Every structure is written in structure tokens, then in C-alpha cells.
Amino acid sequence: MAEDEPNGGDPGTQGGPYTGPRAADYTPEPDHSDDPRYVTRTRFLSNVAFAGTGVLAAAILVPVIGFAVATPLQDEKYRWIDIGPASDFLKNPPPYPNATPSTRVGEVTSLAVSGPTSDADRRIYVVYGLKDPSTRPQPTPGEDAAVFESKFQRWAAGLTAADFDLLAIWNRCAHLGCPVAYSPGSAGYVCPCHGGAYDSRGLVTGGPPPRPLDRVDIKVIDKSKSYTPEQIAQGKDRVPLAVAATSSNPNLRVLVGKPYSIDQEQQSFPLADPGYPVSGTLSHLYPFT
Ligand code: FES
């Protein structure tokens, strides 16, 4: 009988009867895994890992989103700036009844413009010139000078105000931001840093720049007239260049406004930092490229 045996019949226990739990007495712990209010160790660790991932994602995404949002907000600080009378910029307009190859067709003017913010200080080139400079005749090798002059004269005589436009070009190189300079000899802009080259409209003709020079909104207004903000937003305050170029009205003024970027097809895009293309495959990786 077990009662007669030392240790209550338990061969593994010494020094008295075994009083601990027995397998027959074991009651399993209740399973709370389906109870959302009960925090198991596994659930606790999962929550910690989830929160940590969220913090890491926020650390990466917040600066990127801020970068994307801040630029448009900053653009709104730009305002129209009066840079002078129209006659200072709309120089050498058509017609050209007796032009020679040395006749000035339009004009490029340089001036410094301070914007409302410290990073808006810029020098711009105001270009009153041909919409398509490639139409200008060039002498062919061996061509008789008199023949070329006659060809040039016929071409210039056919020009009208509709062949011209007015641009404001920012002198910030689109490669890494060095100041470019206009070269009258080559009728283009050159960058001293890495040899970037642009034509008179700021389109890239050589070197590393990934896009043309940025431009600045420009318009001619008659300051003696007033317009509502809606009319101004619709451009109804703008004096047509064909009128402004031949007018002696002292109230005609040239204003420059918000900068923007363009691609080689002269499509407009929101202002981008130097070094970034604004169209094409690489532009989709901006600002990671
Ligand atoms: S900064 Fe102008 S070419 Fe590099």
C-alpha cells in the first residue's frame, strides 16, 4: 500500500512525502490570444516593431514631403517688380527696311533684380528678340558678301512685331548655379564653371546643364490704368508687345515676377533647383537624382 511506503510511494522524492503539484492536478493557463484587450508578449513586441517602423518612415518622408510642399509655398512670395520704362527694354524693334548684317535686331539687356526674399536676389537678362533666332540668315562658305547682304536685307524687311517676344532670363546656371554671362559675339550665355553654353533664349547648346536657363515672368503694363486682381490674373493688364514696342507712352512699364523653369521645348515647369531636369525620365526621380 502506498500509505505504508516511505515517501508516499514516489521513488524520486527523499526526506518525506511529496507535496508539490502533480500532473493530474495541472490546470492549463487560459488562452488570451483572441482577446484584443490582453497584451501578450508577442503582441507587445509586434507593437513596438510597428511603432519603430512608423518613426523611421516619418523620419524619411517628412523632409521629402516638406521639400515638395515648401517650394510652391515659397514661390508665392514672389511679386511683380517694376524694372523700368518699356523703352529701356524694347529696343531696335521692326521694321527694318534697309538692314545690313550689322543691324541690331532686338536687344539683350542685363540688370540686377532684388526679390522679396534673400534667395530671390538675381540678375536677369531681358531679351527682346526673335522667337526663332535660327531664322536669321548666316553666310555660307564662299558666299559673295553682296549676295549675302541682299539676302539678309530681304529677310530683315519681312520681320514684324509678331516675330519677336520679350523674355526675362535668370543668370543662374542650370547645372550647379554659377552665374552665366551673355556674350554678344556668340549671341548666347556661357558659364565660367564647367563650360555650360546656352543660346540667346537660354536653351542649352553645350556642356553639362540638364535643362535651359530659368526664366522669370515678364510683362508690359500701362501704369495709368487699373485692373482688378481677377483681370490681372487673366493677363488683361498686359500691353501687347506690338503696341508697346512702337509706343512712346511713358506710362508703359516692364514688370518681372515669379521665376520658373523650362525644358528644351520651352514648356514651363515649376522652378527647380540647379542640376535637375524638369522633363524626361530623370525628372521623375527628382529630388532623389
Ligand atoms: S555650373 Fe554652369 S556649367 Fe557647371
Tab-separated table of C-alpha atoms and ligand atoms in Angstrom:
chain	number	residue	atom	x	y	z
A	1	MET	CA	0.000	0.000	0.000
A	2	ALA	CA	1.259	3.492	-0.742
A	3	GLU	CA	0.475	4.738	2.750
A	4	ASP	CA	2.886	2.106	4.163
A	5	GLU	CA	5.800	3.065	1.896
A	6	PRO	CA	8.287	5.837	2.666
A	7	ASN	CA	7.827	8.981	0.513
A	8	GLY	CA	4.252	8.096	-0.279
A	9	GLY	CA	5.333	5.666	-2.968
A	10	ASP	CA	7.221	8.345	-5.029
A	11	PRO	CA	10.583	6.824	-5.822
A	12	GLY	CA	12.169	10.159	-6.810
A	13	THR	CA	11.461	12.051	-3.590
A	14	GLN	CA	13.634	11.856	-0.489
A	15	GLY	CA	13.058	13.150	3.048
A	16	GLY	CA	9.286	12.968	3.304
A	17	PRO	CA	6.112	12.676	1.289
A	18	TYR	CA	5.891	14.724	-1.955
A	19	THR	CA	3.591	17.672	-1.569
A	20	GLY	CA	4.131	19.572	-4.928
A	21	PRO	CA	1.797	19.718	-7.922
A	22	ARG	CA	1.082	16.534	-9.735
A	23	ALA	CA	0.330	16.125	-13.385
A	24	ALA	CA	-3.156	15.152	-12.593
A	25	ASP	CA	-3.635	18.446	-10.737
A	26	TYR	CA	-2.286	20.712	-13.596
A	27	THR	CA	-4.743	23.232	-14.979
A	28	PRO	CA	-3.599	24.956	-18.253
A	29	GLU	CA	-3.364	28.774	-18.372
A	30	PRO	CA	-6.341	30.342	-20.159
A	31	ASP	CA	-5.625	31.216	-23.814
A	32	HIS	CA	-5.987	35.026	-24.342
A	33	SER	CA	-4.628	35.100	-27.851
A	34	ASP	CA	-8.028	36.014	-29.310
A	35	ASP	CA	-8.728	38.711	-26.717
A	36	PRO	CA	-7.716	42.099	-28.168
A	37	ARG	CA	-7.537	43.603	-24.664
A	38	TYR	CA	-4.964	41.093	-23.498
A	39	VAL	CA	-1.365	42.084	-24.364
A	40	THR	CA	0.742	39.025	-24.875
A	41	ARG	CA	4.489	39.263	-25.144
A	42	THR	CA	4.277	38.584	-28.862
A	43	ARG	CA	1.705	41.288	-29.343
A	44	PHE	CA	3.727	43.744	-27.285
A	45	LEU	CA	6.860	43.131	-29.359
A	46	SER	CA	4.864	43.437	-32.574
A	47	ASN	CA	3.505	46.795	-31.458
A	48	VAL	CA	6.994	48.042	-30.593
A	49	ALA	CA	8.308	46.949	-34.003
A	50	PHE	CA	5.340	48.588	-35.739
A	51	ALA	CA	5.854	51.873	-33.880
A	52	GLY	CA	9.564	51.848	-34.657
A	53	THR	CA	8.872	51.344	-38.366
A	54	GLY	CA	6.452	54.264	-38.265
A	55	VAL	CA	9.058	56.541	-36.696
A	56	LEU	CA	11.635	55.551	-39.308
A	57	ALA	CA	9.179	56.110	-42.162
A	58	ALA	CA	8.266	59.531	-40.765
A	59	ALA	CA	11.936	60.464	-40.455
A	60	ILE	CA	12.371	59.750	-44.173
A	61	LEU	CA	9.072	61.032	-45.554
A	62	VAL	CA	8.570	64.249	-43.581
A	63	PRO	CA	11.629	66.041	-45.049
A	64	VAL	CA	10.757	64.842	-48.566
A	65	ILE	CA	7.136	65.990	-48.306
A	66	GLY	CA	8.247	69.242	-46.696
A	67	PHE	CA	10.680	69.795	-49.556
A	68	ALA	CA	7.937	69.219	-52.121
A	69	VAL	CA	5.442	71.470	-50.369
A	70	ALA	CA	7.833	74.229	-49.324
A	71	THR	CA	8.903	75.130	-52.855
A	72	PRO	CA	5.396	76.086	-54.101
A	73	LEU	CA	4.750	77.953	-50.873
A	74	GLN	CA	7.991	79.841	-51.262
A	75	ASP	CA	7.111	80.669	-54.863
A	76	GLU	CA	4.060	82.539	-53.637
A	77	LYS	CA	6.324	85.128	-52.024
A	78	TYR	CA	7.372	86.418	-55.410
A	79	ARG	CA	5.654	89.563	-56.547
A	80	TRP	CA	5.744	91.757	-59.621
A	81	ILE	CA	8.678	94.183	-59.640
A	82	ASP	CA	8.760	97.308	-61.836
A	83	ILE	CA	12.144	97.329	-63.596
A	84	GLY	CA	11.684	100.419	-65.746
A	85	PRO	CA	10.073	102.018	-68.771
A	86	ALA	CA	9.286	99.821	-71.752
A	87	SER	CA	11.506	101.972	-73.968
A	88	ASP	CA	14.547	100.781	-71.951
A	89	PHE	CA	13.961	97.167	-72.969
A	90	LEU	CA	12.021	97.069	-76.241
A	91	LYS	CA	14.944	98.327	-78.278
A	92	ASN	CA	15.526	98.054	-82.011
A	93	PRO	CA	12.057	96.815	-82.930
A	94	PRO	CA	10.979	96.142	-86.525
A	95	PRO	CA	10.531	97.294	-89.243
A	96	TYR	CA	13.981	97.096	-90.787
A	97	PRO	CA	13.566	98.480	-94.305
A	98	ASN	CA	17.278	98.809	-95.106
A	99	ALA	CA	19.015	96.423	-92.731
A	100	THR	CA	22.551	95.157	-93.104
A	101	PRO	CA	24.065	92.128	-91.301
A	102	SER	CA	25.320	94.504	-88.601
A	103	THR	CA	21.851	95.937	-87.932
A	104	ARG	CA	20.708	95.232	-84.397
A	105	VAL	CA	17.603	93.114	-84.429
A	106	GLY	CA	16.140	93.488	-80.960
A	107	GLU	CA	18.319	93.787	-77.851
A	108	VAL	CA	19.529	91.881	-74.795
A	109	THR	CA	19.651	93.959	-71.606
A	110	SER	CA	21.136	92.909	-68.288
A	111	LEU	CA	20.080	94.158	-64.895
A	112	ALA	CA	20.095	93.090	-61.246
A	113	VAL	CA	16.777	92.476	-59.572
A	114	SER	CA	16.314	92.013	-55.848
A	115	GLY	CA	13.409	89.839	-54.898
A	116	PRO	CA	11.401	89.974	-51.674
A	117	THR	CA	13.473	87.210	-50.096
A	118	SER	CA	17.224	86.902	-49.684
A	119	ASP	CA	17.424	83.904	-52.008
A	120	ALA	CA	15.472	85.768	-54.666
A	121	ASP	CA	18.291	88.191	-55.472
A	122	ARG	CA	19.133	87.616	-59.075
A	123	ARG	CA	20.481	89.162	-62.229
A	124	ILE	CA	18.285	88.766	-65.230
A	125	TYR	CA	18.752	89.276	-68.907
A	126	VAL	CA	15.791	90.905	-70.589
A	127	VAL	CA	15.684	89.638	-74.141
A	128	TYR	CA	13.665	91.448	-76.756
A	129	GLY	CA	14.395	89.407	-79.832
A	130	LEU	CA	13.384	86.836	-82.360
A	131	LYS	CA	11.168	83.997	-81.218
A	132	ASP	CA	13.180	81.768	-83.528
A	133	PRO	CA	16.764	83.051	-83.839
A	134	SER	CA	17.587	80.183	-86.209
A	135	THR	CA	15.699	82.014	-88.970
A	136	ARG	CA	18.431	84.647	-89.100
A	137	PRO	CA	20.435	84.103	-92.315
A	138	GLN	CA	24.049	83.059	-91.954
A	139	PRO	CA	26.637	83.415	-94.711
A	140	THR	CA	27.572	80.168	-96.355
A	141	PRO	CA	31.249	79.388	-97.026
A	142	GLY	CA	32.443	81.222	-100.089
A	143	GLU	CA	29.239	83.208	-100.467
A	144	ASP	CA	29.684	86.609	-102.058
A	145	ALA	CA	29.272	89.352	-99.438
A	146	ALA	CA	26.950	91.400	-101.627
A	147	VAL	CA	24.757	88.366	-102.226
A	148	PHE	CA	24.547	87.636	-98.516
A	149	GLU	CA	23.761	91.264	-97.653
A	150	SER	CA	20.967	91.279	-100.166
A	151	LYS	CA	19.592	88.038	-98.685
A	152	PHE	CA	19.832	89.468	-95.177
A	153	GLN	CA	18.118	92.698	-96.191
A	154	ARG	CA	15.165	90.813	-97.682
A	155	TRP	CA	14.864	88.674	-94.563
A	156	ALA	CA	15.011	91.657	-92.169
A	157	ALA	CA	12.497	93.646	-94.242
A	158	GLY	CA	9.970	90.869	-93.790
A	159	LEU	CA	10.175	90.840	-89.984
A	160	THR	CA	7.207	92.110	-87.986
A	161	ALA	CA	6.451	92.520	-84.294
A	162	ALA	CA	4.825	89.089	-84.357
A	163	ASP	CA	8.293	87.561	-84.882
A	164	PHE	CA	9.515	88.979	-81.552
A	165	ASP	CA	8.888	88.298	-77.924
A	166	LEU	CA	10.130	89.525	-74.555
A	167	LEU	CA	11.877	87.181	-72.135
A	168	ALA	CA	13.463	87.569	-68.725
A	169	ILE	CA	16.229	85.001	-68.271
A	170	TRP	CA	17.755	84.271	-64.879
A	171	ASN	CA	21.560	84.147	-64.979
A	172	ARG	CA	21.712	81.127	-62.606
A	173	CYS	CA	23.333	78.246	-64.495
A	174	ALA	CA	21.046	75.229	-64.628
A	175	HIS	CA	23.979	72.906	-63.890
A	176	LEU	CA	25.222	73.938	-60.437
A	177	GLY	CA	24.109	77.548	-60.186
A	178	CYS	CA	27.168	79.573	-61.257
A	179	PRO	CA	26.329	82.979	-62.779
A	180	VAL	CA	26.319	82.867	-66.568
A	181	ALA	CA	27.269	85.860	-68.704
A	182	TYR	CA	25.848	86.996	-72.007
A	183	SER	CA	28.318	87.049	-74.852
A	184	PRO	CA	27.219	89.404	-77.653
A	185	GLY	CA	29.750	87.848	-80.008
A	186	SER	CA	28.156	84.418	-79.821
A	187	ALA	CA	24.669	85.766	-79.053
A	188	GLY	CA	24.446	83.341	-76.147
A	189	TYR	CA	25.298	82.733	-72.499
A	190	VAL	CA	28.394	80.986	-71.223
A	191	CYS	CA	29.076	79.566	-67.776
A	192	PRO	CA	32.610	80.001	-66.409
A	193	CYS	CA	32.430	76.968	-64.097
A	194	HIS	CA	32.123	73.921	-66.344
A	195	GLY	CA	31.633	75.342	-69.809
A	196	GLY	CA	27.845	75.293	-69.979
A	197	ALA	CA	26.595	77.123	-73.071
A	198	TYR	CA	23.165	78.478	-73.949
A	199	ASP	CA	21.700	80.355	-76.893
A	200	SER	CA	20.132	83.825	-76.670
A	201	ARG	CA	16.874	82.329	-75.348
A	202	GLY	CA	18.693	80.307	-72.702
A	203	LEU	CA	18.364	76.931	-74.423
A	204	VAL	CA	21.257	74.547	-73.854
A	205	THR	CA	23.749	74.384	-76.709
A	206	GLY	CA	26.626	72.628	-74.932
A	207	GLY	CA	28.148	71.443	-71.661
A	208	PRO	CA	26.614	69.702	-68.661
A	209	PRO	CA	23.447	71.744	-67.873
A	210	PRO	CA	20.471	69.342	-67.735
A	211	ARG	CA	17.945	71.994	-68.777
A	212	PRO	CA	17.791	75.571	-70.137
A	213	LEU	CA	18.265	78.689	-68.060
A	214	ASP	CA	15.314	79.501	-65.824
A	215	ARG	CA	13.038	82.345	-66.793
A	216	VAL	CA	11.072	84.981	-64.925
A	217	ASP	CA	7.545	86.108	-65.715
A	218	ILE	CA	7.668	89.419	-67.570
A	219	LYS	CA	5.021	91.788	-68.885
A	220	VAL	CA	4.465	95.337	-70.063
A	221	ILE	CA	1.692	97.284	-68.370
A	222	ASP	CA	0.224	100.761	-68.621
A	223	LYS	CA	0.547	102.103	-65.104
A	224	SER	CA	-2.067	104.802	-65.777
A	225	LYS	CA	-4.732	102.087	-65.957
A	226	SER	CA	-6.066	99.991	-63.118
A	227	TYR	CA	-7.291	96.417	-63.162
A	228	THR	CA	-8.922	94.066	-60.691
A	229	PRO	CA	-6.879	91.151	-59.348
A	230	GLU	CA	-9.020	88.820	-61.470
A	231	GLN	CA	-8.267	90.802	-64.629
A	232	ILE	CA	-4.567	90.811	-63.764
A	233	ALA	CA	-4.670	87.041	-63.190
A	234	GLN	CA	-6.227	86.711	-66.656
A	235	GLY	CA	-3.461	88.837	-68.172
A	236	LYS	CA	-5.784	91.630	-69.248
A	237	ASP	CA	-3.369	94.244	-67.910
A	238	ARG	CA	-0.670	93.185	-70.377
A	239	VAL	CA	0.063	95.602	-73.210
A	240	PRO	CA	0.703	93.732	-76.494
A	241	LEU	CA	4.358	93.879	-77.475
A	242	ALA	CA	3.474	95.034	-80.986
A	243	VAL	CA	1.889	98.103	-79.404
A	244	ALA	CA	4.456	98.662	-76.664
A	245	ALA	CA	7.479	98.375	-78.974
A	246	THR	CA	6.397	101.280	-81.142
A	247	SER	CA	4.811	103.447	-78.442
A	248	SER	CA	6.331	106.487	-76.768
A	249	ASN	CA	3.818	106.321	-73.908
A	250	PRO	CA	5.893	106.968	-70.726
A	251	ASN	CA	3.331	105.055	-68.650
A	252	LEU	CA	4.335	101.758	-70.211
A	253	ARG	CA	6.442	99.868	-67.675
A	254	VAL	CA	8.121	96.479	-67.651
A	255	LEU	CA	7.449	94.214	-64.657
A	256	VAL	CA	9.113	90.927	-63.745
A	257	GLY	CA	7.550	88.358	-61.444
A	258	LYS	CA	7.849	84.731	-60.471
A	259	PRO	CA	10.693	82.567	-61.793
A	260	TYR	CA	10.012	79.232	-63.439
A	261	SER	CA	11.923	76.522	-65.230
A	262	ILE	CA	11.603	75.331	-68.818
A	263	ASP	CA	12.719	72.346	-70.869
A	264	GLN	CA	14.390	72.395	-74.276
A	265	GLU	CA	10.946	72.590	-75.930
A	266	GLN	CA	10.335	75.768	-73.852
A	267	GLN	CA	7.498	74.177	-71.914
A	268	SER	CA	7.093	75.784	-68.470
A	269	PHE	CA	7.548	73.933	-65.190
A	270	PRO	CA	7.645	74.974	-61.531
A	271	LEU	CA	11.019	76.395	-60.592
A	272	ALA	CA	13.561	73.619	-59.990
A	273	ASP	CA	16.952	73.760	-58.327
A	274	PRO	CA	20.082	73.697	-60.478
A	275	GLY	CA	21.163	70.238	-61.539
A	276	TYR	CA	17.728	68.763	-62.108
A	277	PRO	CA	15.976	68.083	-65.401
A	278	VAL	CA	12.332	69.144	-65.464
A	279	SER	CA	11.183	66.745	-68.156
A	280	GLY	CA	12.161	63.301	-69.362
A	281	THR	CA	12.756	60.101	-67.412
A	282	LEU	CA	15.215	61.510	-64.859
A	283	SER	CA	12.799	64.260	-63.829
A	284	HIS	CA	10.529	61.601	-62.272
A	285	LEU	CA	13.282	60.680	-59.818
A	286	TYR	CA	13.581	64.277	-58.597
A	287	PRO	CA	14.608	65.071	-55.819
A	288	PHE	CA	16.432	61.738	-55.492
A	289	THR	CA	18.647	62.158	-58.575
B	1	FES	S1	27.706	75.489	-63.035
B	1	FES	FE1	27.483	76.122	-65.094
B	1	FES	S2	28.280	74.517	-66.256
B	1	FES	FE2	28.501	73.855	-64.192
